[in-house]
PDB file of C-alpha atoms in Angstrom:
ATOM      1  CA  UNK C   1     166.132   5.582  32.031  1.00 43.00           C
ATOM      2  CA  UNK C   2     165.814   8.849  30.614  1.00 46.00           C
ATOM      3  CA  UNK C   3     167.761   8.945  27.263  1.00 46.00           C
ATOM      4  CA  UNK C   4     170.423  10.996  26.882  1.00 46.00           C
ATOM      5  CA  UNK C   5     169.438  13.638  23.966  1.00 51.00           C
ATOM      6  CA  UNK C   6     166.637  16.380  25.155  1.00 59.00           C
ATOM      7  CA  UNK C   7     163.834  16.808  22.649  1.00 67.00           C
ATOM      8  CA  UNK C   8     164.181  19.928  20.749  1.00 78.00           C
ATOM      9  CA  UNK C   9     161.699  22.865  21.792  1.00 91.00           C
ATOM     10  CA  UNK C  10     158.968  23.308  18.724  1.00 92.00           C
ATOM     11  CA  UNK C  11     160.367  26.665  18.264  1.00 93.00           C
ATOM     12  CA  UNK C  12     163.743  25.713  17.737  1.00 94.00           C
ATOM     13  CA  UNK C  13     162.906  22.702  15.536  1.00 94.00           C
ATOM     14  CA  UNK C  14     160.401  24.838  13.412  1.00 94.00           C
ATOM     15  CA  UNK C  15     163.938  27.009  12.922  1.00 94.00           C
ATOM     16  CA  UNK C  16     165.869  24.643  12.158  1.00 93.00           C
ATOM     17  CA  UNK C  17     163.645  23.093   9.356  1.00 94.00           C
ATOM     18  CA  UNK C  18     162.894  26.572   7.878  1.00 95.00           C
ATOM     19  CA  UNK C  19     166.645  27.538   8.111  1.00 92.00           C
ATOM     20  CA  UNK C  20     167.631  23.956   6.309  1.00 89.00           C
ATOM     21  CA  UNK C  21     165.189  24.437   3.755  1.00 91.00           C
ATOM     22  CA  UNK C  22     166.002  27.975   2.780  1.00 90.00           C
ATOM     23  CA  UNK C  23     169.895  27.168   3.033  1.00 86.00           C
ATOM     24  CA  UNK C  24     169.335  24.328   0.492  1.00 82.00           C
ATOM     25  CA  UNK C  25     167.403  25.880  -1.699  1.00 81.00           C
ATOM     26  CA  UNK C  26     163.832  24.058  -1.168  1.00 87.00           C
ATOM     27  CA  UNK C  27     162.335  27.344  -0.022  1.00 90.00           C
ATOM     28  CA  UNK C  28     163.678  29.434  -2.897  1.00 86.00           C
ATOM     29  CA  UNK C  29     163.997  33.226  -2.576  1.00 86.00           C
ATOM     30  CA  UNK C  30     160.605  34.785  -2.902  1.00 88.00           C
ATOM     31  CA  UNK C  31     158.989  31.838  -1.552  1.00 91.00           C
ATOM     32  CA  UNK C  32     155.629  33.066   0.609  1.00 91.00           C
ATOM     33  CA  UNK C  33     155.394  31.490   4.051  1.00 91.00           C
ATOM     34  CA  UNK C  34     151.853  31.819   5.575  1.00 89.00           C
ATOM     35  CA  UNK C  35     152.261  31.459   9.207  1.00 89.00           C
ATOM     36  CA  UNK C  36     148.968  28.518   9.393  1.00 90.00           C
ATOM     37  CA  UNK C  37     150.104  26.780   6.302  1.00 92.00           C
ATOM     38  CA  UNK C  38     153.714  26.561   7.759  1.00 93.00           C
ATOM     39  CA  UNK C  39     152.749  25.667  11.090  1.00 93.00           C
ATOM     40  CA  UNK C  40     150.925  22.668   9.950  1.00 93.00           C
ATOM     41  CA  UNK C  41     153.151  21.554   7.564  1.00 94.00           C
ATOM     42  CA  UNK C  42     155.924  21.663  10.321  1.00 94.00           C
ATOM     43  CA  UNK C  43     153.304  20.452  12.772  1.00 94.00           C
ATOM     44  CA  UNK C  44     153.986  23.101  15.470  1.00 94.00           C
ATOM     45  CA  UNK C  45     151.510  25.795  16.806  1.00 93.00           C
ATOM     46  CA  UNK C  46     151.272  29.454  15.863  1.00 91.00           C
ATOM     47  CA  UNK C  47     153.537  30.764  18.889  1.00 93.00           C
ATOM     48  CA  UNK C  48     156.834  28.537  18.096  1.00 93.00           C
ATOM     49  CA  UNK C  49     156.552  29.371  14.060  1.00 94.00           C
ATOM     50  CA  UNK C  50     156.482  33.338  15.082  1.00 92.00           C
ATOM     51  CA  UNK C  51     159.591  32.676  17.502  1.00 94.00           C
ATOM     52  CA  UNK C  52     161.241  31.018  14.364  1.00 94.00           C
ATOM     53  CA  UNK C  53     160.032  33.436  11.878  1.00 94.00           C
ATOM     54  CA  UNK C  54     161.596  36.112  14.372  1.00 94.00           C
ATOM     55  CA  UNK C  55     165.135  34.412  14.122  1.00 94.00           C
ATOM     56  CA  UNK C  56     165.182  34.084  10.379  1.00 94.00           C
ATOM     57  CA  UNK C  57     164.049  37.523  10.259  1.00 93.00           C
ATOM     58  CA  UNK C  58     167.162  38.307  12.318  1.00 91.00           C
ATOM     59  CA  UNK C  59     169.221  36.095   9.952  1.00 89.00           C
ATOM     60  CA  UNK C  60     168.306  37.991   7.200  1.00 88.00           C
ATOM     61  CA  UNK C  61     166.768  34.868   5.519  1.00 92.00           C
ATOM     62  CA  UNK C  62     163.180  35.868   5.955  1.00 94.00           C
ATOM     63  CA  UNK C  63     161.327  39.356   5.437  1.00 92.00           C
ATOM     64  CA  UNK C  64     157.676  40.557   6.018  1.00 89.00           C
ATOM     65  CA  UNK C  65     155.806  40.927   2.673  1.00 84.00           C
ATOM     66  CA  UNK C  66     153.122  43.296   1.723  1.00 76.00           C
ATOM     67  CA  UNK C  67     149.842  42.198   2.793  1.00 71.00           C
ATOM     68  CA  UNK C  68     150.112  39.071   5.074  1.00 76.00           C
ATOM     69  CA  UNK C  69     152.642  36.705   5.893  1.00 83.00           C
ATOM     70  CA  UNK C  70     156.434  36.543   4.857  1.00 92.00           C
ATOM     71  CA  UNK C  71     158.724  35.577   2.230  1.00 92.00           C
ATOM     72  CA  UNK C  72     162.334  34.312   1.799  1.00 92.00           C
ATOM     73  CA  UNK C  73     164.596  36.850   1.121  1.00 89.00           C
ATOM     74  CA  UNK C  74     165.844  37.502  -2.328  1.00 85.00           C
ATOM     75  CA  UNK C  75     169.374  36.913  -3.294  1.00 82.00           C
ATOM     76  CA  UNK C  76     170.495  39.930  -5.589  1.00 81.00           C
ATOM     77  CA  UNK C  77     173.784  40.444  -7.532  1.00 83.00           C
ATOM     78  CA  UNK C  78     174.301  43.809  -5.592  1.00 85.00           C
ATOM     79  CA  UNK C  79     173.915  42.115  -2.096  1.00 86.00           C
ATOM     80  CA  UNK C  80     176.213  39.384  -3.842  1.00 91.00           C
ATOM     81  CA  UNK C  81     178.862  41.790  -4.186  1.00 91.00           C
ATOM     82  CA  UNK C  82     178.368  43.388  -0.708  1.00 92.00           C
ATOM     83  CA  UNK C  83     178.240  39.960   0.689  1.00 93.00           C
ATOM     84  CA  UNK C  84     181.903  39.454  -0.852  1.00 95.00           C
ATOM     85  CA  UNK C  85     183.307  42.714   0.103  1.00 95.00           C
ATOM     86  CA  UNK C  86     182.753  41.919   3.688  1.00 96.00           C
ATOM     87  CA  UNK C  87     183.701  38.016   3.458  1.00 96.00           C
ATOM     88  CA  UNK C  88     187.224  39.318   1.829  1.00 96.00           C
ATOM     89  CA  UNK C  89     187.917  41.707   4.892  1.00 97.00           C
ATOM     90  CA  UNK C  90     186.856  38.822   7.421  1.00 98.00           C
ATOM     91  CA  UNK C  91     188.295  35.830   5.842  1.00 98.00           C
ATOM     92  CA  UNK C  92     191.768  37.264   5.262  1.00 98.00           C
ATOM     93  CA  UNK C  93     192.424  38.187   8.447  1.00 98.00           C
ATOM     94  CA  UNK C  94     191.005  35.203  10.083  1.00 98.00           C
ATOM     95  CA  UNK C  95     193.686  33.214   7.686  1.00 98.00           C
ATOM     96  CA  UNK C  96     196.405  35.457   8.580  1.00 98.00           C
ATOM     97  CA  UNK C  97     195.576  34.932  12.454  1.00 98.00           C
ATOM     98  CA  UNK C  98     195.134  31.144  11.650  1.00 98.00           C
ATOM     99  CA  UNK C  99     198.809  31.065   9.939  1.00 98.00           C
ATOM    100  CA  UNK C 100     200.045  32.908  13.301  1.00 98.00           C
ATOM    101  CA  UNK C 101     198.244  30.601  16.064  1.00 97.00           C
ATOM    102  CA  UNK C 102     197.292  27.672  14.343  1.00 94.00           C
ATOM    103  CA  UNK C 103     197.847  24.012  15.656  1.00 94.00           C
ATOM    104  CA  UNK C 104     199.671  22.801  12.388  1.00 96.00           C
ATOM    105  CA  UNK C 105     198.413  18.925  13.449  1.00 96.00           C
ATOM    106  CA  UNK C 106     194.970  19.748  12.898  1.00 95.00           C
ATOM    107  CA  UNK C 107     195.369  21.421   9.165  1.00 98.00           C
ATOM    108  CA  UNK C 108     197.804  18.595   8.473  1.00 98.00           C
ATOM    109  CA  UNK C 109     194.783  16.077   8.610  1.00 97.00           C
ATOM    110  CA  UNK C 110     192.849  18.683   6.745  1.00 97.00           C
ATOM    111  CA  UNK C 111     195.333  18.585   3.900  1.00 97.00           C
ATOM    112  CA  UNK C 112     194.745  14.772   3.857  1.00 97.00           C
ATOM    113  CA  UNK C 113     191.225  15.304   3.492  1.00 95.00           C
ATOM    114  CA  UNK C 114     191.448  17.821   0.813  1.00 96.00           C
ATOM    115  CA  UNK C 115     193.867  15.771  -1.452  1.00 96.00           C
ATOM    116  CA  UNK C 116     190.789  13.365  -1.848  1.00 95.00           C
ATOM    117  CA  UNK C 117     188.582  15.967  -3.224  1.00 94.00           C
ATOM    118  CA  UNK C 118     188.801  15.050  -6.651  1.00 93.00           C
ATOM    119  CA  UNK C 119     188.060  11.291  -6.166  1.00 93.00           C
ATOM    120  CA  UNK C 120     184.923  12.148  -3.515  1.00 92.00           C
ATOM    121  CA  UNK C 121     183.707  14.753  -6.823  1.00 91.00           C
ATOM    122  CA  UNK C 122     183.577  11.802  -9.013  1.00 92.00           C
ATOM    123  CA  UNK C 123     180.609  10.295  -6.686  1.00 90.00           C
ATOM    124  CA  UNK C 124     177.515  12.745  -7.717  1.00 88.00           C
ATOM    125  CA  UNK C 125     175.641  14.217  -5.134  1.00 86.00           C
ATOM    126  CA  UNK C 126     176.899  12.384  -1.713  1.00 90.00           C
ATOM    127  CA  UNK C 127     180.579  13.236  -2.987  1.00 91.00           C
ATOM    128  CA  UNK C 128     179.436  16.944  -3.528  1.00 89.00           C
ATOM    129  CA  UNK C 129     177.653  16.916  -0.179  1.00 87.00           C
ATOM    130  CA  UNK C 130     181.187  15.528   1.547  1.00 92.00           C
ATOM    131  CA  UNK C 131     182.908  17.664  -0.179  1.00 92.00           C
ATOM    132  CA  UNK C 132     180.918  20.741   1.702  1.00 90.00           C
ATOM    133  CA  UNK C 133     181.191  18.908   4.865  1.00 92.00           C
ATOM    134  CA  UNK C 134     185.078  19.188   4.140  1.00 95.00           C
ATOM    135  CA  UNK C 135     184.587  23.023   3.487  1.00 94.00           C
ATOM    136  CA  UNK C 136     182.655  23.051   7.229  1.00 93.00           C
ATOM    137  CA  UNK C 137     185.389  21.420   9.020  1.00 96.00           C
ATOM    138  CA  UNK C 138     188.353  23.480   7.416  1.00 97.00           C
ATOM    139  CA  UNK C 139     186.094  26.541   8.535  1.00 96.00           C
ATOM    140  CA  UNK C 140     185.547  25.118  12.088  1.00 97.00           C
ATOM    141  CA  UNK C 141     189.702  24.728  12.147  1.00 97.00           C
ATOM    142  CA  UNK C 142     189.809  28.248  11.362  1.00 98.00           C
ATOM    143  CA  UNK C 143     187.451  29.172  13.807  1.00 97.00           C
ATOM    144  CA  UNK C 144     189.390  27.604  16.549  1.00 97.00           C
ATOM    145  CA  UNK C 145     192.758  28.659  15.409  1.00 97.00           C
ATOM    146  CA  UNK C 146     191.893  32.377  15.461  1.00 97.00           C
ATOM    147  CA  UNK C 147     190.864  32.662  19.143  1.00 95.00           C
ATOM    148  CA  UNK C 148     188.820  35.590  18.552  1.00 97.00           C
ATOM    149  CA  UNK C 149     185.155  35.190  19.048  1.00 97.00           C
ATOM    150  CA  UNK C 150     184.197  38.340  17.958  1.00 97.00           C
ATOM    151  CA  UNK C 151     185.695  37.480  14.261  1.00 97.00           C
ATOM    152  CA  UNK C 152     184.181  34.338  14.394  1.00 97.00           C
ATOM    153  CA  UNK C 153     180.847  35.324  15.395  1.00 95.00           C
ATOM    154  CA  UNK C 154     181.148  37.712  12.445  1.00 96.00           C
ATOM    155  CA  UNK C 155     182.314  34.623   9.764  1.00 96.00           C
ATOM    156  CA  UNK C 156     179.295  32.634  11.064  1.00 92.00           C
ATOM    157  CA  UNK C 157     177.047  35.130  10.198  1.00 90.00           C
ATOM    158  CA  UNK C 158     178.233  35.760   6.203  1.00 92.00           C
ATOM    159  CA  UNK C 159     178.379  31.995   6.397  1.00 91.00           C
ATOM    160  CA  UNK C 160     174.821  31.739   6.677  1.00 87.00           C
ATOM    161  CA  UNK C 161     174.172  33.754   3.573  1.00 88.00           C
ATOM    162  CA  UNK C 162     177.059  32.163   1.987  1.00 88.00           C
ATOM    163  CA  UNK C 163     175.699  28.865   1.941  1.00 84.00           C
ATOM    164  CA  UNK C 164     172.614  29.795  -0.376  1.00 85.00           C
ATOM    165  CA  UNK C 165     175.208  31.318  -2.818  1.00 84.00           C
ATOM    166  CA  UNK C 166     177.264  28.364  -2.877  1.00 78.00           C
ATOM    167  CA  UNK C 167     174.314  26.202  -4.314  1.00 75.00           C
ATOM    168  CA  UNK C 168     174.943  28.154  -7.555  1.00 70.00           C
ATOM    169  CA  UNK C 169     178.069  26.256  -7.957  1.00 70.00           C
ATOM    170  CA  UNK C 170     176.899  22.548  -6.672  1.00 75.00           C
ATOM    171  CA  UNK C 171     176.780  21.469 -10.568  1.00 77.00           C
ATOM    172  CA  UNK C 172     179.930  22.655 -11.705  1.00 85.00           C
ATOM    173  CA  UNK C 173     182.237  20.191 -11.175  1.00 86.00           C
ATOM    174  CA  UNK C 174     185.218  21.799 -12.422  1.00 90.00           C
ATOM    175  CA  UNK C 175     184.986  25.018 -10.152  1.00 92.00           C
ATOM    176  CA  UNK C 176     184.524  22.466  -7.253  1.00 92.00           C
ATOM    177  CA  UNK C 177     187.799  20.916  -8.148  1.00 93.00           C
ATOM    178  CA  UNK C 178     189.648  24.096  -8.412  1.00 95.00           C
ATOM    179  CA  UNK C 179     188.126  25.189  -5.163  1.00 95.00           C
ATOM    180  CA  UNK C 180     189.699  22.502  -3.410  1.00 95.00           C
ATOM    181  CA  UNK C 181     192.475  23.338  -5.045  1.00 96.00           C
ATOM    182  CA  UNK C 182     192.704  26.675  -4.025  1.00 97.00           C
ATOM    183  CA  UNK C 183     191.948  25.254  -0.273  1.00 97.00           C
ATOM    184  CA  UNK C 184     194.665  23.378  -0.612  1.00 97.00           C
ATOM    185  CA  UNK C 185     196.746  26.380  -0.978  1.00 98.00           C
ATOM    186  CA  UNK C 186     195.323  28.050   1.955  1.00 98.00           C
ATOM    187  CA  UNK C 187     195.950  24.931   4.126  1.00 98.00           C
ATOM    188  CA  UNK C 188     199.546  24.728   3.418  1.00 98.00           C
ATOM    189  CA  UNK C 189     200.461  28.283   3.746  1.00 98.00           C
ATOM    190  CA  UNK C 190     198.798  28.166   7.425  1.00 98.00           C
ATOM    191  CA  UNK C 191     200.599  24.670   8.202  1.00 98.00           C
ATOM    192  CA  UNK C 192     203.866  26.660   6.371  1.00 98.00           C
ATOM    193  CA  UNK C 193     202.683  29.603   9.251  1.00 98.00           C
ATOM    194  CA  UNK C 194     203.042  32.221   6.470  1.00 98.00           C
ATOM    195  CA  UNK C 195     200.223  35.086   7.162  1.00 98.00           C
ATOM    196  CA  UNK C 196     200.816  36.828   3.968  1.00 98.00           C
ATOM    197  CA  UNK C 197     200.720  33.718   1.714  1.00 98.00           C
ATOM    198  CA  UNK C 198     197.586  32.567   3.643  1.00 98.00           C
ATOM    199  CA  UNK C 199     195.767  36.035   2.667  1.00 98.00           C
ATOM    200  CA  UNK C 200     196.889  36.239  -0.683  1.00 98.00           C
ATOM    201  CA  UNK C 201     195.684  32.339  -1.344  1.00 98.00           C
ATOM    202  CA  UNK C 202     192.444  33.260   0.196  1.00 98.00           C
ATOM    203  CA  UNK C 203     192.308  36.350  -1.886  1.00 98.00           C
ATOM    204  CA  UNK C 204     192.619  34.282  -5.292  1.00 97.00           C
ATOM    205  CA  UNK C 205     190.018  31.959  -3.698  1.00 97.00           C
ATOM    206  CA  UNK C 206     187.637  34.455  -2.987  1.00 96.00           C
ATOM    207  CA  UNK C 207     187.958  36.348  -6.503  1.00 96.00           C
ATOM    208  CA  UNK C 208     187.700  32.884  -8.404  1.00 95.00           C
ATOM    209  CA  UNK C 209     184.536  32.040  -6.114  1.00 93.00           C
ATOM    210  CA  UNK C 210     182.761  35.366  -6.932  1.00 93.00           C
ATOM    211  CA  UNK C 211     183.808  34.686 -10.830  1.00 92.00           C
ATOM    212  CA  UNK C 212     182.275  31.503 -10.748  1.00 90.00           C
ATOM    213  CA  UNK C 213     178.991  32.990  -8.941  1.00 89.00           C
ATOM    214  CA  UNK C 214     178.542  35.840 -11.482  1.00 88.00           C
ATOM    215  CA  UNK C 215     179.178  33.496 -14.195  1.00 87.00           C
ATOM    216  CA  UNK C 216     176.480  31.048 -12.962  1.00 83.00           C
ATOM    217  CA  UNK C 217     173.804  34.335 -12.624  1.00 81.00           C
ATOM    218  CA  UNK C 218     175.073  34.970 -16.160  1.00 79.00           C
ATOM    219  CA  UNK C 219     174.115  31.308 -17.572  1.00 79.00           C
ATOM    220  CA  UNK C 220     170.679  31.677 -15.825  1.00 70.00           C
ATOM    221  CA  UNK C 221     169.649  34.839 -16.774  1.00 68.00           C
ATOM    222  CA  UNK C 222     170.364  34.022 -20.509  1.00 74.00           C
ATOM    223  CA  UNK C 223     168.648  30.886 -20.271  1.00 70.00           C
ATOM    224  CA  UNK C 224     165.518  32.819 -19.030  1.00 66.00           C
ATOM    225  CA  UNK C 225     166.134  35.301 -22.162  1.00 65.00           C
ATOM    226  CA  UNK C 226     167.522  37.844 -19.856  1.00 56.00           C
ATOM    227  CA  UNK C 227     170.986  40.037 -19.929  1.00 57.00           C
ATOM    228  CA  UNK C 228     174.328  39.065 -18.431  1.00 55.00           C
ATOM    229  CA  UNK C 229     175.807  40.836 -15.451  1.00 51.00           C
ATOM    230  CA  UNK C 230     177.774  43.285 -16.111  1.00 51.00           C
ATOM    231  CA  UNK C 231     181.321  43.009 -15.573  1.00 44.00           C
ATOM    232  CA  UNK C 232     181.717  45.837 -13.199  1.00 41.00           C
ATOM    233  CA  UNK C 233     179.290  44.641 -10.621  1.00 39.00           C
ATOM    234  CA  UNK C 234     181.325  42.767  -7.953  1.00 40.00           C
ATOM    235  CA  UNK C 235     183.989  41.787 -10.363  1.00 44.00           C
ATOM    236  CA  UNK C 236     184.523  39.847 -13.732  1.00 44.00           C
ATOM    237  CA  UNK C 237     181.574  38.376 -15.493  1.00 41.00           C
ATOM    238  CA  UNK C 238     181.304  35.308 -17.374  1.00 36.00           C
ATOM    239  CA  UNK C 239     183.965  36.354 -19.747  1.00 36.00           C
ATOM    240  CA  UNK C 240     186.606  35.291 -17.068  1.00 36.00           C
ATOM    241  CA  UNK C 241     189.449  32.658 -17.525  1.00 33.00           C
ATOM    242  CA  UNK C 242     189.815  29.885 -14.723  1.00 33.00           C
ATOM    243  CA  UNK C 243     193.487  28.961 -14.465  1.00 35.00           C
ATOM    244  CA  UNK C 244     194.408  25.094 -13.624  1.00 33.00           C
ATOM    245  CA  UNK C 245     195.532  24.424 -10.262  1.00 34.00           C
ATOM    246  CA  UNK C 246     196.533  21.247  -9.475  1.00 36.00           C
ATOM    247  CA  UNK C 247     195.982  19.877  -5.885  1.00 36.00           C
ATOM    248  CA  UNK C 248     199.549  17.953  -5.875  1.00 37.00           C
ATOM    249  CA  UNK C 249     201.715  21.131  -7.042  1.00 36.00           C
TER     250      UNK C 249
END
């Protein structure tokens, strides 16, 4: 009797592996991807590997490079600012629609889960992994609530690149706890059916998120003997002060 699962096509398997490694930072920005080497490493022939790379190029995760082969795209300060401009436009509209069209029960369940985030984040990498799974569940609930496939498609494209940027905050437990509290404020506004409050809470969250990313870039640049990011690029730099937001408030 045949199993219920169908084996992945070689090109799909190569795509998923390379995409996962790029988003997780295993393949860092600027890493070269030589066709023969990658095909052998993943265990596929060159044709499916090319198909996988073509999809990654379409995703904006890989680009061709001078000479031969491809490389993982860089994450520049300018591109982060541009991504957050688009993210703000999309996410603020999404949470407004979610507040208008939501099933409150779905968000009540999420609220209870986010209340456990501070405890989760005490458990090292496993807790952080579970926290990011909660973020994905929150995003899926938003997608289901807005009932707009075009908006959802645009959001998912942004999230592909956002996953790479989120890695900058993985070791900042304070920021992760604050982000969890900010998500709770968004969830509460959606449950209350208040589109304006949901958009305001999302606006605060995105501002704090961008501030955190730029601060992480500042710290990394200084550690390497470079210069911090100018404050005018994409918002406040590392001089920003983080307010304390209590999940129970």
